[in-house]
Amino acid sequence: MAASRRQRLGLWLVLCTCLLTAAAAVDADNDDVQVSGTGHDNAAGGPTVPPGTGEQGAGRTPETEDRRWEATQEEVEVVVEEVQQAGDQDQDQDQVVDPPSEPPSRDDFKEELVIRPLHSGDIYASFQFRTVWDTDFLGGQKVSHYRLFPKSLGQVITKFSVRELHISFTQGYWRTMQWGQPYLPSPPGAELWVWFQDTVTDVDGTWKELTNVLSGIFCASLNFIDSTNTVQPSASFKPLGIGNVTDHRFLRYATLPREIVCTENLTPWKKLLPCGSKAGLSVLLKSEKLFHSTFHSQAVHVRPVCQDPHCKTTSLELRQTLNVVFDLHTSGQGKREWSLFKMFSRTLTEACPLASSSKVYIDVTDNPQGEQFDLSPATPLLSQAGVLGDRRTYSVYDLTQQATFGPTRSLNTLLRWKSPEGDMLGPLLHSERYVAGYGLQTGEIHTLMYNNHPYRAFPVLLLSTVPWYLRLYIHTLTVTSKGKDNKPSYIHYQPSKDRERPHLLEMLLQLPPNSVTEVTVEFERALLKWTEYTPDPNHGFYVGSSVISALVPSVVAMDTNSTLERPLFNSFFPCKEETSYFMRIYTEPLLVNLPTPDFSMPYNVICLTCTVVAVGYGSLYNLLTRTFQVEEPSPGLAKRIANVIRRMRGVPPL
Amino acid sequence: MGLLSDPNRRRALIGMLTRLNAPICLVCYMAGVAWFMGLAFEPFTLRTYMSENAMGSTMVEERFPSGEAALATGREFAAHKKKAGGMPVDWLVRTMQSKGLEVFTQRFSRKLPFPDENKERYMVKGYNVYGILRAPRAPRTEALVLSAPCSPGNDNNQAVGLLLGLAQYFRSQIYWAKDIIFLVNEHDLIGMQAWLEGYHHTNTTGMDWSPLQGRGGSIQAALSLELSSDVVTSLDLVLEGLNGQLPNLDLANLFYAFCQKIGVLCTIQGKLPRNDWDTTSGYSHAVQTMMLMVLKQASGRPWGDHGLFLRYHIEAASIKGVNSFRQYKTDATTIGRLMEGMYRKLNNLLERLHQSYFFYLMPSLSRFVSIGYYMPAFGLLAVILLLRALDLWVQLSSPPTITEDDGTEVPSSPGVLSILTPLVISHLTGVALYTLPILSQETAVQHFPVSETEAVVLTAIAIYTAGLALPHNTHRLLSGEGTEQGWKVLKLVAVLYLAVLLGCTALINFSLGFILALTLVPLAAFITPHVPKALSAFLMVVLSPGCTLLFAVFFFQELQETPVSVQEGWMLFLSVISQGILDHALYGSLVYPLVALLVYPCWLLFWNILFWK
């Protein structure tokens, strides 16, 4: 053991030297190469500090800070890589990464994984990575130094004056009926909504550029966002960060329901993380398992948050979330037993060294005495939080503590069910949407919203965006609950313009208790120009998910004084009423067939058209241009023959 | 084009057409029939081929292992069905849930307009149970359907068992891109109709059903499985749907391709494909197969549970397991693998099935006749009507020069009224034929010792027959006496009417159009008031739509190799009429209203011409 440790230390030294030489070469005119070398010597030769205490700040050297602060982005990445290798090889080297003590701006990184066993036997894992940077982008000052915050995103935010940015890529549909509420909802496909700062003059132009840039960053087809699928919701999407700009002129919202999410989107997403996929929770994010799941959703949220309780200054928060659901039958081989290894084919061995907090939460609310499932290894740490209107209990594994990993030096949490089937409390709000009718001329969109609360009504905001090629007959809009008309208290309708903008319909509705509210609207299918069809026109055309934003009464009164202790996944949406919680659900996207010509028969069409034109036009032209004259009765056959002979003879005919 | 604008040549052409009208018509008729009979001759037909790339080149493996377990589930289902005396809803819900599906039920009820004596039902109440296999990482926009009927007695238990077995196996696979809906429907087509109407939230037939709770987006394809024995000798593919609609030919190709791959005997119309096309028996086999398809399609009724899907533009077919006395047997595992293969290929579809033909006839499972080949047969018959119309038109436009001295005749030539009257009266008779049988069934039952069903059928026949006596005297009430001119105008109108009618019918349902043309065209061509009355009247009755149906019934039985006696045939004829009326009321089949409201009045016009005085 000791020998191997020495060997690894040696390897580490060699690697560090190589990397730093490279860094020096890159930034040769920076005179702190020597300094960083010293820092490295210090780090390598320094005393062994127990890792993961959260107090590592004590062991740092000022030289390192300086170097790190002065360094360019490339160098920071190099250092990060170094650090990860250090973490891989030896746990002693953590002090290299410590945050500076008196920085002009401070940043902080936290990571957590929440695992919720679902009653259907499936399992839900939700990752959240949060970077908070105490800097003021909004002031307009130029920021060129990045540490934990990804520079690619920072530059975009600065350049396009973005106040808030929310982007999600989802593959699959969240099954509210079986799985309950997700921590962060997202619609199938890609969703992007952005609040710009009020200094932006040409919002549409900025939006267009921004989508193209993001398309490059996330390797997604966001460049297909244009005016035909962008809307400005007036009420459904309020800023989630601080700031009192609520003029929806600065808001843009778009979804791409057809977007397929795959590894090519995951890789750039992972690259935004300070530890990449090298250390910490992100080692679990291996695409071969993440995409062998039933539901996969990854998101990036950027918003301004309060820096301190007085909220004098703001920080920029970047939240990267990844939600995944593994299925009992396909991923779990039908066995009600889940472990980190079974889910991700990896186990946890360490926290991300850059993270100030790194935790794994397991929802054990339904399992207070361990009667539903066994959890191993057991953890004494429990945490309580009010999540989505319910009080939940979590077992907590703190990855920054060496004890968590036990003697095997790896954490592989194992959940084993004892009883075969659990009973789930149905969700209070769920929805359903479908296209009714048949034929290719008209149809009807039905949106059903279920309020399953036994006695309380609550308001919902329904937002539907329908592409222009489904022409909504807005006069046929009906809203009924329990067989009676339900008059919306607020309607914002923006009619579509052909080839320019979609329909936008926003309604504020009160859902009576224990009821189904049905919103129907008829539409007519437009006949597109032949160049406007997609390459696979017979597949159909997508209509993006409707968004239902609701203030749902909570099942238990919410705990209000634990805002500081709350885990990350719970402090996202602002909660105005103590007894209600904010919730957003997305309906299914729709696939609608439009009247489609048979593109395989242009030849036939050309032939047919040419024939019709030739016969019709030709005979008409003939009739119009011909001169008519009265004709003598035609001579008999004998006479005609006689005439022919006479002509040959040169005699005038008879 | 000089032909039309040059009066000389036009006159010559018209002269030839009028002079040789009768022989040309005769030749056309013969040619039409011959062309049709030639369609089944193998060298004239095309070999089927897969047009859809997504299903053609991609390979799938079939690994379904548990046919025996599926049959055991089927037996369990049978036991529960017997115990429940109908659909064992709770058991099915529990079983489907344990296999990991999202399960929903639908309740429906329907009061038939009159009792259905074939299936012995009047007040129908039942349940549909369906489970949705949610495709992983799919947004619920597309779905496939696999259905099996819950039939009374001991039928189709194996189908339900296999359906559940497939559901269990499919559930553990990761590759599904479309939701798969496993549907067990009660009361065959009525349940299916309720489910489809519920799914698409339409109500075309006034059925009472509870709304569906779960959906899977737009359905891309559906298969209905019927299986009543543990082993089968062959699988029969049924394509004919409501109103003669057919699924895309690629669905049939898919079935045929997998039968070939897995080595299962497959048939269409219950007839095995044969290779001896050059022998007489081989040819007559192909003709029989094709004629069966033509007759089934012409009937306009769904010939399997799949038939109703087609209205919603969902490609669908029924697969029926046949267990005959052949040696070679296929077990449930093999059928399961066949279904698995088909669903995996359908799962690969990127677009709706649209590449291949929607209009075709099949003289065998590996051969087809496309619309381009069979339409000329109908065209040759339809052109007769146009020739006759031309002839009449010429006759009508030329007389003024001849009968100039007879000037008094011409102005009094019966204008609109004399034509309108028979038109209106014959159509009123049609309306009576369409509405009265169902409306008056109660009165009929009170006054005559018959059941409701018999009352409906017999009323229909009575009105049909009464129509013969009614209208041919009407014009005399108005003008006292029919003129030569009069009947010609009427015949011109009637002939053109028939041409339009048959043309439209043939476009939608070729078989129906062709069969009607086969009998109505010669009648329309040669009927005048001057032919021998008794003989022509007899011929006309024989060629009337009602008698056509009677012959079709006998012919169909003959083709199915189950000949019937005259007595049985008559009973069958009566039941076919009642089924036709029921199909219209229950599923919206259009054959009965078409015949009652349009074809029969049109035929009455010719009857009227025959008795013109």
Tab-separated table of N, CA and C in Angstrom, chain A residues 540-646:
chain	number	residue	atom	x	y	z
A	540	GLY	N	-46.205	13.875	-39.449
A	540	GLY	CA	-47.091	14.776	-38.732
A	540	GLY	C	-46.324	15.978	-38.230
A	541	PHE	N	-47.067	16.901	-37.680
A	541	PHE	CA	-46.465	18.136	-37.182
A	541	PHE	C	-46.719	18.230	-35.688
A	542	TYR	N	-45.718	18.737	-34.983
A	542	TYR	CA	-45.839	18.772	-33.529
A	542	TYR	C	-46.458	20.076	-33.046
A	543	VAL	N	-47.224	19.952	-32.004
A	543	VAL	CA	-47.717	21.110	-31.268
A	543	VAL	C	-47.123	20.972	-29.875
A	544	GLY	N	-46.447	21.993	-29.430
A	544	GLY	CA	-45.726	21.899	-28.167
A	544	GLY	C	-46.649	21.732	-26.973
A	545	SER	N	-46.065	21.326	-25.863
A	545	SER	CA	-46.833	21.105	-24.646
A	545	SER	C	-47.477	22.399	-24.168
A	546	SER	N	-48.658	22.255	-23.601
A	546	SER	CA	-49.244	23.374	-22.873
A	546	SER	C	-48.589	23.442	-21.506
A	547	VAL	N	-48.559	24.622	-20.946
A	547	VAL	CA	-47.957	24.784	-19.628
A	547	VAL	C	-49.046	25.148	-18.648
A	548	ILE	N	-49.109	24.427	-17.560
A	548	ILE	CA	-50.087	24.737	-16.523
A	548	ILE	C	-49.313	25.153	-15.288
A	549	SER	N	-49.457	26.407	-14.918
A	549	SER	CA	-48.791	26.899	-13.724
A	549	SER	C	-49.866	27.061	-12.666
A	550	ALA	N	-49.628	26.527	-11.499
A	550	ALA	CA	-50.691	26.506	-10.511
A	550	ALA	C	-50.147	26.786	-9.133
A	551	LEU	N	-51.018	27.332	-8.326
A	551	LEU	CA	-50.731	27.426	-6.890
A	551	LEU	C	-51.568	26.351	-6.222
A	552	VAL	N	-50.936	25.278	-5.867
A	552	VAL	CA	-51.663	24.118	-5.388
A	552	VAL	C	-51.622	24.117	-3.871
A	553	PRO	N	-52.756	23.884	-3.238
A	553	PRO	CA	-52.739	23.808	-1.783
A	553	PRO	C	-51.867	22.664	-1.310
A	554	SER	N	-51.098	22.906	-0.301
A	554	SER	CA	-50.174	21.859	0.125
A	554	SER	C	-50.880	20.833	0.979
A	555	VAL	N	-50.294	19.676	0.980
A	555	VAL	CA	-50.873	18.590	1.761
A	555	VAL	C	-50.660	18.867	3.234
A	556	VAL	N	-49.492	19.324	3.604
A	556	VAL	CA	-49.240	19.722	4.986
A	556	VAL	C	-48.849	21.188	4.968
A	557	ALA	N	-49.041	21.832	6.055
A	557	ALA	CA	-48.613	23.232	6.135
A	557	ALA	C	-47.110	23.275	5.950
A	558	MET	N	-46.682	24.280	5.227
A	558	MET	CA	-45.255	24.268	4.910
A	558	MET	C	-44.455	24.916	6.013
A	559	ASP	N	-43.263	24.396	6.184
A	559	ASP	CA	-42.341	24.924	7.162
A	559	ASP	C	-41.708	26.175	6.569
A	560	THR	N	-41.895	27.308	7.238
A	560	THR	CA	-41.444	28.549	6.619
A	560	THR	C	-40.117	29.045	7.173
A	561	ASN	N	-39.721	28.563	8.345
A	561	ASN	CA	-38.539	29.162	8.946
A	561	ASN	C	-37.244	28.424	8.617
A	562	SER	N	-37.315	27.509	7.728
A	562	SER	CA	-36.105	26.747	7.445
A	562	SER	C	-35.551	27.049	6.064
A	563	THR	N	-35.737	28.291	5.629
A	563	THR	CA	-35.294	28.629	4.273
A	563	THR	C	-33.805	28.408	4.077
A	564	LEU	N	-33.058	28.587	5.161
A	564	LEU	CA	-31.611	28.437	4.999
A	564	LEU	C	-31.203	26.973	4.993
A	565	GLU	N	-31.956	26.183	5.715
A	565	GLU	CA	-31.595	24.779	5.830
A	565	GLU	C	-32.160	23.940	4.688
A	566	ARG	N	-33.006	24.565	3.933
A	566	ARG	CA	-33.675	23.781	2.897
A	566	ARG	C	-32.692	23.268	1.853
A	567	PRO	N	-32.905	22.085	1.371
A	567	PRO	CA	-32.055	21.610	0.272
A	567	PRO	C	-32.357	22.394	-1.009
A	568	LEU	N	-31.492	22.245	-1.923
A	568	LEU	CA	-31.567	23.074	-3.129
A	568	LEU	C	-32.831	22.851	-3.929
A	569	PHE	N	-33.244	21.619	-4.020
A	569	PHE	CA	-34.349	21.317	-4.935
A	569	PHE	C	-35.663	21.884	-4.436
A	570	ASN	N	-35.636	22.500	-3.284
A	570	ASN	CA	-36.878	22.951	-2.716
A	570	ASN	C	-36.997	24.459	-2.715
A	571	SER	N	-35.920	25.148	-2.976
A	571	SER	CA	-35.958	26.591	-2.833
A	571	SER	C	-35.995	27.263	-4.186
A	572	PHE	N	-36.547	26.591	-5.148
A	572	PHE	CA	-36.434	27.113	-6.508
A	572	PHE	C	-37.562	28.080	-6.838
A	573	PHE	N	-38.790	27.625	-6.743
A	573	PHE	CA	-39.889	28.489	-7.096
A	573	PHE	C	-40.277	29.349	-5.899
A	574	PRO	N	-40.586	30.593	-6.156
A	574	PRO	CA	-40.998	31.428	-5.039
A	574	PRO	C	-42.350	30.965	-4.523
A	575	CYS	N	-42.486	30.986	-3.234
A	575	CYS	CA	-43.728	30.500	-2.642
A	575	CYS	C	-44.359	31.656	-1.908
A	576	LYS	N	-45.492	32.104	-2.391
A	576	LYS	CA	-46.068	33.312	-1.816
A	576	LYS	C	-46.990	32.980	-0.656
A	577	GLU	N	-47.719	31.930	-0.824
A	577	GLU	CA	-48.686	31.594	0.223
A	577	GLU	C	-48.145	30.446	1.039
A	578	GLU	N	-48.341	30.524	2.293
A	578	GLU	CA	-47.799	29.479	3.158
A	578	GLU	C	-48.471	28.136	2.897
A	579	THR	N	-49.747	28.215	2.566
A	579	THR	CA	-50.479	26.958	2.476
A	579	THR	C	-50.520	26.435	1.039
A	580	SER	N	-49.945	27.171	0.128
A	580	SER	CA	-49.942	26.704	-1.261
A	580	SER	C	-48.521	26.640	-1.751
A	581	TYR	N	-48.336	25.887	-2.757
A	581	TYR	CA	-47.008	25.861	-3.348
A	581	TYR	C	-47.151	25.985	-4.856
A	582	PHE	N	-46.106	26.507	-5.432
A	582	PHE	CA	-46.149	26.728	-6.863
A	582	PHE	C	-45.803	25.440	-7.581
A	583	MET	N	-46.490	25.195	-8.650
A	583	MET	CA	-46.248	23.973	-9.380
A	583	MET	C	-46.456	24.254	-10.857
A	584	ARG	N	-45.646	23.610	-11.661
A	584	ARG	CA	-45.818	23.796	-13.091
A	584	ARG	C	-45.859	22.404	-13.706
A	585	ILE	N	-46.859	22.150	-14.504
A	585	ILE	CA	-46.863	20.858	-15.193
A	585	ILE	C	-47.021	21.100	-16.683
A	586	TYR	N	-46.533	20.167	-17.415
A	586	TYR	CA	-46.583	20.267	-18.867
A	586	TYR	C	-47.452	19.140	-19.403
A	587	THR	N	-48.268	19.463	-20.394
A	587	THR	CA	-49.087	18.414	-21.000
A	587	THR	C	-48.281	17.719	-22.090
A	588	GLU	N	-48.869	16.689	-22.642
A	588	GLU	CA	-48.229	15.988	-23.749
A	588	GLU	C	-48.145	16.914	-24.957
A	589	PRO	N	-47.098	16.803	-25.727
A	589	PRO	CA	-47.140	17.475	-27.026
A	589	PRO	C	-48.090	16.700	-27.944
A	590	LEU	N	-48.521	17.339	-29.009
A	590	LEU	CA	-49.448	16.670	-29.924
A	590	LEU	C	-48.774	16.447	-31.260
A	591	LEU	N	-49.187	15.400	-31.889
A	591	LEU	CA	-48.699	15.119	-33.234
A	591	LEU	C	-49.911	15.186	-34.150
A	592	VAL	N	-49.915	16.133	-35.051
A	592	VAL	CA	-51.093	16.367	-35.886
A	592	VAL	C	-50.713	16.164	-37.344
A	593	ASN	N	-51.530	15.418	-38.048
A	593	ASN	CA	-51.282	15.247	-39.479
A	593	ASN	C	-51.943	16.369	-40.246
A	594	LEU	N	-51.214	16.919	-41.153
A	594	LEU	CA	-51.785	17.941	-42.017
A	594	LEU	C	-52.069	17.316	-43.372
A	595	PRO	N	-52.954	17.921	-44.152
A	595	PRO	CA	-53.153	17.388	-45.497
A	595	PRO	C	-51.831	17.432	-46.258
A	596	THR	N	-51.434	16.296	-46.748
A	596	THR	CA	-50.122	16.197	-47.364
A	596	THR	C	-50.252	15.720	-48.788
A	597	PRO	N	-49.692	16.434	-49.733
A	597	PRO	CA	-49.720	15.919	-51.092
A	597	PRO	C	-48.801	14.705	-51.218
A	598	ASP	N	-49.016	13.944	-52.239
A	598	ASP	CA	-48.175	12.782	-52.459
A	598	ASP	C	-46.921	13.241	-53.191
A	599	PHE	N	-45.856	13.410	-52.437
A	599	PHE	CA	-44.651	13.976	-53.032
A	599	PHE	C	-43.950	13.012	-53.973
A	600	SER	N	-44.364	11.753	-53.934
A	600	SER	CA	-43.686	10.802	-54.796
A	600	SER	C	-44.234	10.844	-56.222
A	601	MET	N	-45.210	11.687	-56.457
A	601	MET	CA	-45.841	11.654	-57.776
A	601	MET	C	-45.760	12.968	-58.532
A	602	PRO	N	-44.691	13.709	-58.436
A	602	PRO	CA	-44.638	14.952	-59.211
A	602	PRO	C	-44.727	14.682	-60.704
A	603	TYR	N	-44.155	13.593	-61.132
A	603	TYR	CA	-44.176	13.254	-62.549
A	603	TYR	C	-45.604	13.084	-63.048
A	604	ASN	N	-46.364	12.318	-62.260
A	604	ASN	CA	-47.759	12.097	-62.643
A	604	ASN	C	-48.516	13.406	-62.689
A	605	VAL	N	-48.220	14.246	-61.691
A	605	VAL	CA	-48.932	15.519	-61.604
A	605	VAL	C	-48.574	16.377	-62.817
A	606	ILE	N	-47.301	16.392	-63.150
A	606	ILE	CA	-46.891	17.185	-64.314
A	606	ILE	C	-47.582	16.675	-65.568
A	607	CYS	N	-47.589	15.356	-65.740
A	607	CYS	CA	-48.235	14.769	-66.917
A	607	CYS	C	-49.703	15.158	-66.973
A	608	LEU	N	-50.354	15.008	-65.824
A	608	LEU	CA	-51.786	15.261	-65.788
A	608	LEU	C	-52.069	16.729	-66.088
A	609	THR	N	-51.307	17.600	-65.428
A	609	THR	CA	-51.540	19.026	-65.636
A	609	THR	C	-51.290	19.393	-67.094
A	610	CYS	N	-50.209	18.869	-67.644
A	610	CYS	CA	-49.895	19.193	-69.034
A	610	CYS	C	-51.020	18.732	-69.944
A	611	THR	N	-51.545	17.548	-69.682
A	611	THR	CA	-52.619	17.037	-70.532
A	611	THR	C	-53.840	17.927	-70.433
A	612	VAL	N	-54.175	18.279	-69.207
A	612	VAL	CA	-55.371	19.103	-69.011
A	612	VAL	C	-55.187	20.439	-69.707
A	613	VAL	N	-54.016	21.021	-69.535
A	613	VAL	CA	-53.759	22.313	-70.163
A	613	VAL	C	-53.809	22.176	-71.680
A	614	ALA	N	-53.185	21.116	-72.175
A	614	ALA	CA	-53.133	20.939	-73.624
A	614	ALA	C	-54.528	20.758	-74.205
A	615	VAL	N	-55.297	19.881	-73.577
A	615	VAL	CA	-56.624	19.593	-74.123
A	615	VAL	C	-57.537	20.791	-73.950
A	616	GLY	N	-57.569	21.309	-72.740
A	616	GLY	CA	-58.503	22.394	-72.445
A	616	GLY	C	-58.121	23.664	-73.157
A	617	TYR	N	-56.893	24.081	-72.916
A	617	TYR	CA	-56.453	25.340	-73.484
A	617	TYR	C	-56.345	25.234	-74.998
A	618	GLY	N	-55.809	24.120	-75.462
A	618	GLY	CA	-55.605	23.941	-76.890
A	618	GLY	C	-56.887	24.033	-77.669
A	619	SER	N	-57.925	23.355	-77.209
A	619	SER	CA	-59.158	23.366	-77.993
A	619	SER	C	-59.832	24.721	-77.921
A	620	LEU	N	-59.704	25.364	-76.760
A	620	LEU	CA	-60.289	26.689	-76.619
A	620	LEU	C	-59.573	27.669	-77.546
A	621	TYR	N	-58.269	27.570	-77.545
A	621	TYR	CA	-57.470	28.457	-78.399
A	621	TYR	C	-57.827	28.223	-79.864
A	622	ASN	N	-57.958	26.961	-80.190
A	622	ASN	CA	-58.311	26.575	-81.540
A	622	ASN	C	-59.635	27.204	-81.958
A	623	LEU	N	-60.612	27.076	-81.073
A	623	LEU	CA	-61.927	27.618	-81.394
A	623	LEU	C	-61.892	29.128	-81.519
A	624	LEU	N	-61.078	29.766	-80.702
A	624	LEU	CA	-61.050	31.218	-80.694
A	624	LEU	C	-60.349	31.781	-81.923
A	625	THR	N	-59.342	31.096	-82.401
A	625	THR	CA	-58.539	31.668	-83.469
A	625	THR	C	-58.984	31.215	-84.846
A	626	ARG	N	-59.767	30.177	-84.902
A	626	ARG	CA	-60.181	29.644	-86.200
A	626	ARG	C	-61.172	30.583	-86.877
A	627	THR	N	-61.064	30.725	-88.157
A	627	THR	CA	-62.107	31.475	-88.869
A	627	THR	C	-63.131	30.490	-89.386
A	628	PHE	N	-64.377	30.830	-89.165
A	628	PHE	CA	-65.438	29.926	-89.585
A	628	PHE	C	-66.055	30.434	-90.873
A	629	GLN	N	-66.439	29.555	-91.711
A	629	GLN	CA	-67.127	29.971	-92.936
A	629	GLN	C	-68.173	28.940	-93.309
A	630	VAL	N	-69.168	29.435	-93.980
A	630	VAL	CA	-70.235	28.531	-94.387
A	630	VAL	C	-69.699	27.626	-95.484
A	631	GLU	N	-69.988	26.377	-95.362
A	631	GLU	CA	-69.334	25.422	-96.250
A	631	GLU	C	-70.399	24.821	-97.164
A	632	GLU	N	-69.997	24.621	-98.400
A	632	GLU	CA	-70.952	23.953	-99.297
A	632	GLU	C	-71.027	22.492	-98.903
A	633	PRO	N	-72.186	21.932	-99.191
A	633	PRO	CA	-72.287	20.497	-98.911
A	633	PRO	C	-71.203	19.751	-99.661
A	634	SER	N	-70.593	18.821	-99.037
A	634	SER	CA	-69.422	18.186	-99.622
A	634	SER	C	-69.826	17.344	-100.825
A	635	PRO	N	-69.023	17.404	-101.860
A	635	PRO	CA	-69.377	16.658	-103.076
A	635	PRO	C	-69.293	15.157	-102.838
A	636	GLY	N	-69.963	14.413	-103.688
A	636	GLY	CA	-69.939	12.970	-103.552
A	636	GLY	C	-68.596	12.397	-103.930
A	637	LEU	N	-68.476	11.117	-103.709
A	637	LEU	CA	-67.188	10.462	-103.921
A	637	LEU	C	-66.775	10.549	-105.394
A	638	ALA	N	-67.755	10.323	-106.279
A	638	ALA	CA	-67.463	10.321	-107.724
A	638	ALA	C	-66.972	11.688	-108.161
A	639	LYS	N	-67.638	12.696	-107.618
A	639	LYS	CA	-67.280	14.051	-107.994
A	639	LYS	C	-65.870	14.382	-107.534
A	640	ARG	N	-65.548	13.892	-106.318
A	640	ARG	CA	-64.233	14.190	-105.762
A	640	ARG	C	-63.137	13.550	-106.616
A	641	ILE	N	-63.433	12.284	-107.014
A	641	ILE	CA	-62.435	11.593	-107.838
A	641	ILE	C	-62.278	12.327	-109.160
A	642	ALA	N	-63.397	12.772	-109.684
A	642	ALA	CA	-63.366	13.502	-110.970
A	642	ALA	C	-62.543	14.768	-110.822
A	643	ASN	N	-62.718	15.465	-109.701
A	643	ASN	CA	-61.964	16.688	-109.459
A	643	ASN	C	-60.478	16.426	-109.402
A	644	VAL	N	-60.113	15.321	-108.714
A	644	VAL	CA	-58.687	14.978	-108.613
A	644	VAL	C	-58.121	14.776	-110.003
A	645	ILE	N	-58.885	14.070	-110.824
A	645	ILE	CA	-58.381	13.797	-112.191
A	645	ILE	C	-58.274	15.098	-112.967
A	646	ARG	N	-59.291	15.962	-112.777
A	646	ARG	CA	-59.285	17.226	-113.509
A	646	ARG	C	-58.099	18.096	-113.086
